[in-house]
Amino acid sequence: MVNKEEFRKKIVLTSGQIFSRFGFKKTTMDEIAKALKIGKSSIYYYFISKEEIFEAVVLNEANILRNELTAAIKSVESPLEKMKIYVFVRMKSFEKLSNYYNAIFDKNLDHFEFIERIREKYDREELAMLRLILYHGARKKVFNVTNSEYTALAIQTTLKGLEVPLFWKKKELNIESRLNAILDVLFYGIVKK
Amino acid sequence: MVNKEEFRKKIVLTSGQIFSRFGFKKTTMDEIAKALKIGKSSIYYYFISKEEIFEAVVLNEANILRNELTAAIKSVESPLEKMKIYVFVRMKSFEKLSNYYNAIFDKNLDHFEFIERIREKYDREELAMLRLILYHGARKKVFNVTNSEYTALAIQTTLKGLEVPLFWKKKELNIESRLNAILDVLFYGIVKK
DNA sequence: AGACTTCTCGACCGGTTTATTCGAACATTT
DNA sequence: AAATGTTCGAATAAACCGGTCGAGAAGTCT
């Protein structure tokens, strides 16, 4: 049925809001059902389990992030701006997702291997994006990159390093200035003098 | 002991962060304990129950709000500005507290009478504050108020009316413009032409 | 040191919550 | 009207969670 798939999407959207607010464990099927104005049991007609819903939600969120990122880097021309806006959008989105992280890193090591899969896939995609930005920057003689592969990897590592303190501490210092500082450092090492 | 009271405060502060994030029901004693890096049982040496902690948290938060409000209206001179800043600070603070509301209005009608007590007390205080603002405004010939008592009550009713849609709906329209619109209406009826 | 107080914690208890199942009912299609 | 798609209330088994208890660590006083 075409409508079944439609309703699955609705479930993903609605439960996504709740998951993002309360995390996996604290979100109950009853809450999801109530938000959808259906009986709790009915959810199981569309999804096999709470985890399957969560998986769909995360997958969906990851796709949204990817779209935001590609749109963002397309929205500007200069390589410096591309890099800058990429980093900013990425961090903003991750901030929004902090509750998923809470959920994932709680205690459930067995389950949630699917998160690892998604993560791996998006790490690869991110690397490609970064390399593209670097490549174009080098072409335009703005960046000075000898090996875009490794440079992209280095940048990705930096971004990942940012994630942890971003999520586990609460608004210690404002993110913007921190990102700007990092970008400054990054550019001074990269930009042709 | 002086240190016992000290640690009670620490508990209130820490658990307050969690309560404000997840509400009363979804916050567990284990989480509070873990955040404090002590055993769950140890909490019961300082507080009799989860509810008692919650009570202390709400009381504390109410005091903070009061201080913010008095500081805010002192920070400006003109009656119009005083009124405006009062309304803004009040709404900003209430926004922050939305999760407490979630907790309180869940289903637990029996318990939480203490919230009613706090609320009543602060309603009275708020009325006094509003009346003061109105009175000074009238003195400076900026406001045209015949009966400050009833006018204050009317304003308070408006502000209370704002609370409900503010909390139960999510960011439909941005609060600022809504508040500004209300203030406009309010002033046009109050300010001497 | 030893007695006494303060404080911490692991283990446990019983009531509640919650994810999931199942079958019956309702709805729609064939 | 049979078959198929969809919803839901009730039941269940397991996990969870607030709270208790007693043992004992840590500190204080004499």
mmCIF file of C-alpha atoms in Angstrom, chain B residues 18-82:
data_model
loop_
_atom_site.group_PDB
_atom_site.id
_atom_site.type_symbol
_atom_site.label_atom_id
_atom_site.label_comp_id
_atom_site.label_asym_id
_atom_site.label_seq_id
_atom_site.Cartn_x
_atom_site.Cartn_y
_atom_site.Cartn_z
ATOM 1 C CA ILE B 18 18.171 17.485 34.997
ATOM 2 C CA PHE B 19 14.627 18.293 36.071
ATOM 3 C CA SER B 20 14.517 21.269 33.783
ATOM 4 C CA ARG B 21 15.627 19.088 30.928
ATOM 5 C CA PHE B 22 13.457 16.044 31.440
ATOM 6 C CA GLY B 23 10.726 17.020 33.853
ATOM 7 C CA PHE B 24 9.856 15.420 37.146
ATOM 8 C CA LYS B 25 8.777 11.988 36.055
ATOM 9 C CA LYS B 26 11.488 11.261 33.543
ATOM 10 C CA THR B 27 14.242 12.273 35.923
ATOM 11 C CA THR B 28 15.483 9.351 37.991
ATOM 12 C CA MET B 29 17.243 9.362 41.314
ATOM 13 C CA ASP B 30 19.984 7.319 39.723
ATOM 14 C CA GLU B 31 20.662 10.038 37.209
ATOM 15 C CA ILE B 32 20.837 12.674 39.887
ATOM 16 C CA ALA B 33 23.161 10.486 41.909
ATOM 17 C CA LYS B 34 25.371 9.775 38.955
ATOM 18 C CA ALA B 35 25.582 13.448 38.082
ATOM 19 C CA LEU B 36 26.685 14.094 41.658
ATOM 20 C CA LYS B 37 29.060 11.157 41.591
ATOM 21 C CA ILE B 38 27.546 9.585 44.676
ATOM 22 C CA GLY B 39 25.452 6.521 45.377
ATOM 23 C CA LYS B 40 21.722 6.779 44.958
ATOM 24 C CA SER B 41 21.134 5.958 48.598
ATOM 25 C CA SER B 42 23.291 8.829 49.722
ATOM 26 C CA ILE B 43 20.818 11.318 48.361
ATOM 27 C CA TYR B 44 18.338 10.155 50.938
ATOM 28 C CA TYR B 45 20.648 11.314 53.633
ATOM 29 C CA TYR B 46 20.049 14.874 52.436
ATOM 30 C CA PHE B 47 16.509 14.717 51.153
ATOM 31 C CA ILE B 48 13.566 12.680 52.239
ATOM 32 C CA SER B 49 12.222 12.017 48.777
ATOM 33 C CA LYS B 50 12.385 12.889 45.132
ATOM 34 C CA GLU B 51 9.504 15.245 45.645
ATOM 35 C CA GLU B 52 11.312 17.138 48.345
ATOM 36 C CA ILE B 53 14.203 17.732 45.985
ATOM 37 C CA PHE B 54 11.818 18.886 43.316
ATOM 38 C CA GLU B 55 10.177 21.252 45.759
ATOM 39 C CA ALA B 56 13.537 22.747 46.653
ATOM 40 C CA VAL B 57 14.413 23.095 43.001
ATOM 41 C CA VAL B 58 11.211 24.880 42.110
ATOM 42 C CA LEU B 59 11.507 27.137 45.132
ATOM 43 C CA ASN B 60 15.047 27.982 44.163
ATOM 44 C CA GLU B 61 14.069 28.655 40.593
ATOM 45 C CA ALA B 62 11.251 30.890 41.736
ATOM 46 C CA ASN B 63 13.669 32.919 43.822
ATOM 47 C CA ILE B 64 16.018 33.291 40.897
ATOM 48 C CA LEU B 65 13.146 34.497 38.761
ATOM 49 C CA ARG B 66 12.155 37.048 41.371
ATOM 50 C CA ASN B 67 15.682 38.383 41.562
ATOM 51 C CA GLU B 68 15.972 38.603 37.814
ATOM 52 C CA LEU B 69 12.747 40.509 37.639
ATOM 53 C CA THR B 70 13.591 43.059 40.307
ATOM 54 C CA ALA B 71 17.027 43.558 38.830
ATOM 55 C CA ALA B 72 15.522 43.962 35.399
ATOM 56 C CA ILE B 73 13.048 46.682 36.284
ATOM 57 C CA LYS B 74 15.704 48.519 38.241
ATOM 58 C CA SER B 75 17.973 48.520 35.220
ATOM 59 C CA VAL B 76 15.873 51.023 33.295
ATOM 60 C CA GLU B 77 14.264 54.333 34.158
ATOM 61 C CA SER B 78 11.242 55.043 32.018
ATOM 62 C CA PRO B 79 7.988 53.371 33.078
ATOM 63 C CA LEU B 80 7.416 52.104 29.570
ATOM 64 C CA GLU B 81 10.794 50.450 29.545
ATOM 65 C CA LYS B 82 10.223 49.056 32.999
#
